Amino acid sequence: MTEPAFVPDAELDCRGLNCPLPILKAKKAITSLVAGNVLKVVATDPGSVADFAAFSRRTGHKIVDQSEGGGEFVFFVEKV
Amino acid sequence: MEPVEKLHPETERSEETARDEQRQPAPQPKKMALIASKGTLDWAYPPFILASTGAALDMEVAVFFTFYGLPLLMKDLKAKVAPASNPAMPMKMPFGPEGFQQFSWPIPNVVSGVVPGFETFATKMMKKTFANKGVATIEELREACVESGVRMIGCQMTMDVFGFSQEDFIEGTELGGAATFLEFAAESDITLFV
């Protein structure tokens, strides 16, 4: 069994949600964290892959890990 | 002697300033100015999606609601879809077996434009489809805009023409005109007319 690379400080379930809700909810969740904290987001919207990359580039919050499997997309976003 | 003594500290200060500027470039948020001019349920989505997402991307956003877009700011949001004369709109049923849901019903204009209650029916179908697909409601997106500090500017002239009053609109609605919008748009990186 492999250890998860990052232990999230908060988790957000965006399964079943469509654009732009995963980004809006992630932004809201990140706002309540402190710098250096990691937010884990689970989404099923395939568009979220491109959108979270863009979100990261624009806001500076870093995607430290991401994976895909079983129709789910998982992002670990570190607050800048 | 005196001028030299004066010059020296000034030079040091400007070097320090330059270093500070290199380390921390002044954070200048991007700005986006939108015009929302359409009042149907489907066309209500683009401005609210872009405005809420822009705010989530740390942009300063202002939306100018004018003409048929102004009712989108009303407390009691009644936006409907208008299927008549819209050949690009798939008429699909959001329930039943998958094959049935995939079928696009050929509704002639004479039905969609004349049959009483057809808009209400089509609106219900679209809202159900959006909910099935995990799309936010207009109310949710509008709330996200308000929460994230998007400036919502209602067109004063439209309000007068349509006979609305400020109490009809959600809290936080600013009133203004073309100049109010253009002042913000002139400083914006993105301006879109929807």
PDB file of C-alpha atoms in Angstrom, chain A residues 16-21 23-24 27-28 54-55 58-59 61, chain B residues 30 49 52-53 56-59 133-136 141 144 147:
ATOM      1  CA  GLY A  16     -21.466  15.187 -10.297  1.00  0.00           C
ATOM      2  CA  LEU A  17     -20.941  18.935 -10.494  1.00  0.00           C
ATOM      3  CA  ASN A  18     -20.471  20.713 -13.803  1.00  0.00           C
ATOM      4  CA  CYS A  19     -18.631  23.862 -14.897  1.00  0.00           C
ATOM      5  CA  PRO A  20     -18.030  26.244 -13.182  1.00  0.00           C
ATOM      6  CA  LEU A  21     -19.071  24.798  -9.807  1.00  0.00           C
ATOM      7  CA  ILE A  23     -13.769  25.952  -9.499  1.00  0.00           C
ATOM      8  CA  LEU A  24     -16.172  28.163  -7.521  1.00  0.00           C
ATOM      9  CA  LYS A  27     -11.953  28.890  -4.546  1.00  0.00           C
ATOM     10  CA  LYS A  28     -14.321  29.205  -1.602  1.00  0.00           C
ATOM     11  CA  ALA A  54      -5.902  27.482 -15.613  1.00  0.00           C
ATOM     12  CA  PHE A  55      -7.123  28.276 -12.093  1.00  0.00           C
ATOM     13  CA  ARG A  58      -4.062  32.553 -12.689  1.00  0.00           C
ATOM     14  CA  THR A  59      -4.279  32.455  -8.906  1.00  0.00           C
ATOM     15  CA  HIS A  61      -2.358  28.188  -5.960  1.00  0.00           C
TER      16      HIS A  61
ATOM     17  CA  LYS B  30      -6.967  41.581 -14.027  1.00  0.00           C
ATOM     18  CA  ILE B  49     -20.686  31.915 -15.173  1.00  0.00           C
ATOM     19  CA  SER B  52     -18.350  34.213 -10.831  1.00  0.00           C
ATOM     20  CA  THR B  53     -15.417  32.326 -12.367  1.00  0.00           C
ATOM     21  CA  ALA B  56     -12.665  32.974  -8.437  1.00  0.00           C
ATOM     22  CA  LEU B  57      -9.608  33.661 -10.607  1.00  0.00           C
ATOM     23  CA  ASP B  58      -8.891  36.802  -8.555  1.00  0.00           C
ATOM     24  CA  MET B  59     -10.213  39.190 -11.195  1.00  0.00           C
ATOM     25  CA  LYS B 133     -26.048  17.388 -15.409  1.00  0.00           C
ATOM     26  CA  GLY B 134     -24.865  19.087 -12.207  1.00  0.00           C
ATOM     27  CA  VAL B 135     -25.104  22.600 -13.610  1.00  0.00           C
ATOM     28  CA  ALA B 136     -25.657  25.370 -11.066  1.00  0.00           C
ATOM     29  CA  LEU B 141     -24.346  31.599  -9.723  1.00  0.00           C
ATOM     30  CA  ALA B 144     -21.669  33.372  -5.950  1.00  0.00           C
ATOM     31  CA  GLU B 147     -20.502  36.773  -2.365  1.00  0.00           C
TER      32      GLU B 147
END
